[in-house]
Coordinates of C-alpha atoms in Angstrom, one line a residue:
X9 CA 0.0 0.0 0.0
X10 CA 1.6 3.3 -1.1
X11 CA 1.3 6.7 0.7
X12 CA -1.6 7.8 -1.5
X13 CA -3.6 4.8 -0.5
X14 CA -2.8 5.5 3.2
X15 CA -3.8 9.1 2.8
X16 CA -7.3 8.3 1.4
X17 CA -8.1 7.1 4.9
X18 CA -7.3 10.6 6.1
X19 CA -10.3 13.0 5.7
X20 CA -9.8 16.7 5.4
X21 CA -12.7 19.1 5.4
X22 CA -12.2 22.5 3.7
X23 CA -14.7 25.2 4.5
X24 CA -14.7 27.7 1.6
X25 CA -13.6 24.9 -0.6
X26 CA -14.9 26.5 -3.7
X27 CA -13.2 29.9 -3.2
X28 CA -10.1 31.4 -4.7
X29 CA -7.7 29.8 -2.2
X30 CA -10.0 27.0 -0.9
X31 CA -10.4 25.2 -4.2
X32 CA -6.6 25.1 -4.7
X33 CA -6.1 23.7 -1.2
X34 CA -8.7 21.0 -2.1
X35 CA -6.9 20.2 -5.4
X36 CA -3.5 19.9 -3.6
X37 CA -4.9 17.6 -1.0
X38 CA -6.6 15.4 -3.7
X39 CA -3.3 15.2 -5.5
X40 CA -1.7 14.1 -2.2
X41 CA -4.2 11.2 -1.9
X42 CA -6.4 12.6 0.9
X43 CA -10.1 12.2 1.0
X44 CA -11.4 15.7 0.8
X45 CA -14.7 17.3 1.7
X46 CA -15.4 20.6 0.1
X47 CA -17.8 22.3 2.4
X48 CA -19.8 25.2 1.0
X49 CA -23.2 26.9 1.1
X50 CA -23.4 26.1 -2.6
X51 CA -22.4 22.5 -2.9
X52 CA -23.7 22.3 -6.5
X53 CA -20.6 24.3 -7.5
X54 CA -18.2 21.6 -6.4
X55 CA -18.8 19.3 -9.4
X56 CA -18.1 21.9 -12.2
X57 CA -15.1 23.4 -10.3
X58 CA -13.3 20.1 -9.9
X59 CA -14.6 18.3 -13.0
X60 CA -11.1 18.3 -14.6
X61 CA -9.3 16.9 -11.6
X62 CA -8.3 13.2 -11.5
X63 CA -10.2 12.7 -8.2
X64 CA -13.3 14.5 -7.0
X65 CA -13.8 15.9 -3.5
X66 CA -17.0 15.1 -1.7
X67 CA -19.4 18.0 -2.0
X68 CA -20.8 18.9 1.4
X69 CA -23.5 21.5 1.9
X70 CA -22.6 23.4 5.1
X71 CA -23.0 27.0 6.2
X72 CA -20.3 28.2 8.6
X73 CA -22.9 30.7 10.0
X74 CA -25.1 27.7 11.0
X75 CA -23.5 25.8 13.8
X76 CA -26.0 23.0 13.4
X77 CA -24.7 22.2 9.9
X78 CA -21.0 22.0 11.0
X79 CA -21.1 18.7 12.9
X80 CA -21.9 16.3 10.1
X81 CA -19.5 18.1 7.8
X82 CA -16.5 17.6 10.0
X83 CA -17.4 14.1 11.4
X84 CA -14.4 11.8 11.1
X85 CA -12.1 14.5 9.8
X86 CA -8.4 14.5 10.7
X87 CA -8.0 18.1 9.7
X88 CA -10.1 21.1 9.0
X89 CA -9.3 24.2 7.0
X90 CA -11.3 27.4 7.4
X91 CA -10.8 29.3 4.1
X92 CA -14.0 31.3 4.3
X93 CA -13.6 35.0 3.7
X94 CA -15.9 38.0 3.5
X95 CA -15.0 41.4 1.9
X96 CA -18.3 43.2 1.8
X97 CA -20.9 43.0 4.6
X98 CA -24.4 42.1 3.6
X99 CA -27.3 41.4 5.9
X100 CA -26.4 38.8 8.5
X101 CA -23.0 38.3 6.8
X102 CA -20.9 40.8 8.9
X103 CA -17.2 40.7 9.5
X104 CA -17.8 40.0 13.2
X105 CA -20.2 37.2 12.4
X106 CA -18.0 35.5 9.7
X107 CA -14.4 36.2 10.8
X108 CA -14.9 36.0 14.6
X109 CA -17.9 34.1 15.8
X110 CA -18.3 31.6 13.0
X111 CA -14.6 30.9 12.9
X112 CA -14.6 30.3 16.7
X113 CA -17.7 28.1 16.4
X114 CA -15.9 26.0 13.8
X115 CA -12.7 25.8 15.8
X116 CA -14.7 24.7 18.9
X117 CA -16.5 22.1 17.0
X118 CA -13.2 20.8 15.7
X119 CA -11.8 20.5 19.2
X120 CA -14.9 18.8 20.5
X121 CA -14.7 16.4 17.6
X122 CA -11.1 15.6 18.5
X123 CA -9.8 16.8 15.1
X124 CA -6.0 16.7 15.0
X125 CA -5.3 19.8 13.0
X126 CA -7.2 23.1 12.5
X127 CA -5.9 25.6 10.0
X128 CA -7.4 29.1 10.0
X129 CA -6.7 31.4 7.0
X130 CA -6.3 35.0 8.0
X131 CA -4.1 37.6 6.4
X132 CA -1.0 39.7 7.0
X133 CA -1.8 42.9 8.9
X134 CA -4.7 41.4 10.8
X135 CA -5.0 43.4 14.0
X136 CA -7.7 43.1 16.7
X137 CA -7.1 46.7 17.7
X138 CA -7.4 48.1 14.2
X139 CA -10.1 50.9 13.7
X140 CA -11.0 49.1 10.4
X141 CA -14.0 46.8 10.8
X142 CA -12.5 44.3 8.4
X143 CA -8.9 44.3 9.7
X144 CA -10.0 44.3 13.3
X145 CA -12.4 41.4 12.8
X146 CA -9.6 39.3 11.1
X147 CA -7.4 40.0 14.1
X148 CA -10.1 39.1 16.7
X149 CA -10.9 36.0 14.7
X150 CA -7.4 34.8 15.2
X151 CA -7.6 35.3 18.9
X152 CA -11.0 33.6 19.1
X153 CA -9.8 30.6 17.1
X154 CA -6.7 30.2 19.3
X155 CA -8.9 30.3 22.4
X156 CA -11.3 27.6 21.0
X157 CA -8.6 25.4 19.5
X158 CA -5.2 26.3 21.2
X159 CA -3.2 24.2 18.8
X160 CA -4.6 25.8 15.7
X161 CA -2.4 27.0 12.8
X162 CA -2.9 30.6 11.9
X163 CA -1.9 31.2 8.2
X164 CA -1.5 34.8 7.1
X165 CA -0.9 35.2 3.4
X166 CA 0.1 38.5 1.8
X167 CA -2.1 39.7 -1.1
X168 CA -2.6 36.6 -3.2
X169 CA -2.2 36.5 -7.0
X170 CA -3.4 34.0 -9.6
X171 CA -4.7 34.0 -13.2
X172 CA -8.3 34.4 -11.8
X173 CA -7.5 36.9 -8.9
X174 CA -9.1 40.2 -8.3
X175 CA -5.8 42.0 -7.7
X176 CA -3.1 41.4 -10.3
X177 CA -5.6 40.5 -13.1
X178 CA -7.3 43.9 -12.6
X179 CA -4.1 45.8 -12.6
X180 CA -2.9 44.1 -15.8
X181 CA -6.2 44.9 -17.6
X182 CA -6.2 48.5 -16.5
X183 CA -2.5 49.2 -17.3
X184 CA -3.3 48.1 -20.9
X185 CA -6.5 50.1 -21.0
X186 CA -5.8 53.4 -19.2
X187 CA -3.6 56.2 -20.4
X188 CA -3.1 57.3 -16.7
X189 CA -3.2 54.9 -13.8
X190 CA -4.6 56.1 -10.5
X191 CA -2.5 55.2 -7.5
X192 CA -3.4 54.6 -3.8
X193 CA -2.0 57.7 -2.0
X194 CA 1.6 58.3 -3.1
X195 CA 2.2 54.7 -4.0
X196 CA 4.6 54.1 -1.2
X197 CA 2.7 51.2 0.5
X198 CA 4.9 48.1 0.5
X199 CA 3.5 44.8 -0.8
X200 CA 4.8 41.3 -1.0
X201 CA 2.4 39.5 -3.4
X202 CA 2.3 35.7 -3.1
X203 CA 1.2 33.2 -5.7
X204 CA -2.0 31.5 -4.5
X205 CA -0.7 28.0 -5.6
X206 CA 2.3 28.4 -3.2
X207 CA -0.1 29.2 -0.3
X208 CA -2.2 26.1 -1.2
X209 CA 0.9 23.9 -1.3
X210 CA 2.0 25.3 2.1
X211 CA -1.4 24.6 3.7
X212 CA -1.4 21.1 2.3
X213 CA 2.1 20.6 3.7
X214 CA 0.9 21.6 7.2
X215 CA -1.9 19.2 7.0
X216 CA 0.5 16.4 6.0
X217 CA 2.7 17.2 9.1
X218 CA 5.4 19.3 7.4
X219 CA 6.4 21.7 10.1
X220 CA 10.1 21.4 11.0
X221 CA 10.1 24.4 13.3
X222 CA 7.0 23.3 15.2
X223 CA 5.4 26.8 14.6
X224 CA 1.7 27.6 14.8
X225 CA 1.7 31.0 13.0
X226 CA 2.9 31.5 9.5
X227 CA 3.1 34.5 7.2
X228 CA 3.4 33.7 3.5
X229 CA 4.8 36.3 1.1
X230 CA 6.3 36.2 -2.3
X231 CA 10.1 36.5 -3.1
X232 CA 10.1 40.3 -3.6
X233 CA 8.8 43.3 -1.8
X234 CA 7.6 46.2 -3.9
X235 CA 6.2 49.6 -3.2
X236 CA 2.9 49.9 -4.9
X237 CA 4.5 52.2 -7.5
X238 CA 7.3 49.8 -8.1
X239 CA 4.8 47.0 -8.6
X240 CA 2.9 48.9 -11.2
X241 CA 6.2 49.7 -13.0
X242 CA 7.2 46.1 -12.9
X243 CA 3.9 44.9 -14.3
X244 CA 4.2 47.5 -17.1
X245 CA 7.7 46.3 -17.9
X246 CA 6.5 42.7 -18.1
X247 CA 3.7 43.8 -20.5
X248 CA 6.2 45.8 -22.6
X249 CA 4.2 49.0 -22.1
X250 CA 4.6 52.3 -20.3
X251 CA 2.4 53.5 -17.4
X252 CA 1.8 57.1 -16.2
X253 CA 0.9 57.2 -12.5
X254 CA -1.5 59.7 -10.9
X255 CA -1.5 59.8 -7.1
X256 CA -5.0 59.9 -5.6
X257 CA -5.6 60.7 -1.9
X258 CA -6.9 57.8 0.2
X259 CA -9.9 60.0 1.2
X260 CA -11.0 60.1 -2.4
X261 CA -10.5 56.4 -2.8
X262 CA -12.7 55.8 0.4
X263 CA -15.5 58.0 -1.1
X264 CA -15.3 56.2 -4.4
X265 CA -15.4 52.8 -2.7
X266 CA -18.4 53.7 -0.6
X267 CA -20.3 54.3 -3.9
X268 CA -18.8 51.2 -5.6
X269 CA -20.1 49.0 -2.8
X270 CA -23.6 49.7 -3.9
X271 CA -23.0 47.8 -7.1
X272 CA -23.7 44.0 -7.3
X273 CA -20.0 43.2 -7.8
X274 CA -18.1 46.0 -6.2
X275 CA -14.9 46.7 -8.1
X276 CA -13.4 48.2 -4.9
X277 CA -14.4 48.3 -1.3
X278 CA -13.6 50.6 1.6
X279 CA -11.9 47.6 3.3
X280 CA -9.6 47.2 0.4
X281 CA -8.7 50.8 0.6
X282 CA -8.0 50.4 4.3
X283 CA -5.7 47.5 3.5
X284 CA -3.8 49.6 1.0
X285 CA -3.0 52.2 3.7
X286 CA -0.7 49.7 5.5
X287 CA 2.3 47.7 4.4
X288 CA 1.4 44.1 3.5
X289 CA 4.8 42.4 4.1
X290 CA 5.6 39.2 6.0
X291 CA 7.1 39.9 9.5
X292 CA 10.8 39.2 10.1
X293 CA 11.2 36.1 12.2
X294 CA 7.8 34.6 11.5
X295 CA 8.0 31.3 9.6
X296 CA 7.0 31.4 5.9
X297 CA 7.2 29.4 2.7
X298 CA 10.9 28.7 2.8
X299 CA 10.6 27.1 6.2
X300 CA 8.2 24.7 4.6
X301 CA 10.7 24.1 1.7
X302 CA 8.6 26.0 -0.8
X303 CA 10.4 28.4 -3.2
X304 CA 7.9 31.2 -3.7
X305 CA 7.2 32.2 -7.3
X306 CA 7.4 35.8 -8.5
X307 CA 4.7 37.8 -10.3
X308 CA 6.2 37.4 -13.8
X309 CA 5.0 33.8 -13.9
X310 CA 1.5 34.9 -12.8
X311 CA 1.4 37.7 -15.4
X312 CA 2.2 35.1 -18.1
X313 CA -0.7 33.0 -16.9
X314 CA -3.0 36.0 -16.9
X315 CA -2.0 36.8 -20.5
X316 CA -2.5 33.2 -21.6
X317 CA -6.0 33.2 -20.0
X318 CA -6.9 36.5 -21.7

């Protein structure tokens, strides 16, 4: 019996398993031979998303906001990943409800169910004391998860990129389209964009026991740190084009975002503006991709994938 056969006896449930990061974590785990449950409020999406994979995850309909639906979803699981995220509040879906209470409920259910590993996806810069509702809730969610499941892994990616992302793909399209590119503030915010596939590989490795330092908190960033202006210039260089930058005060961005949030698919939110006010760089001394033997890939590879997709 090979390792893949052994892994099929190991069940991993991924909440948010159809999302940008979640579906890649599911795919990595399937490739590693695990039995995977993709838990989502919209389980019908699981089939189409994973139809091209060699093995299919089990589609489980579960709502992280409904504690009664969690138990059956996690029964028998060796590991649970919480990859649920929320960027715009709507009705009962508030940052406090999703990122704090629901995350804590899931962690508590995992501990009660004697789950071995719980991985909570947060983000670099999460701060329980932040005046931003979004950033503060992400920070309080980390605290709540650690309280409910003391051995939980907290994973904080930098801004994630991929051929279907909402960050780099948008910038590539706009640099090609706009004669002048509007910049957040003076463009001095520091960013360390990380390829989403690298983050998924790292999470899969943690589930499989890869953690030589025995750490419980990880920050995943890419191989290079850019100021926002430098990132735009690098993207333009990769696209063999020129870009003219126009600084726009954050107050103006905040006003524009408050209007944009009224649209069905908001192109920008006030929380994204808040995030761009602060550096998004992995902290020195906190374990990252290299500690898990993963060589992070730079944005040039992602840009090529975006261009091929286009």
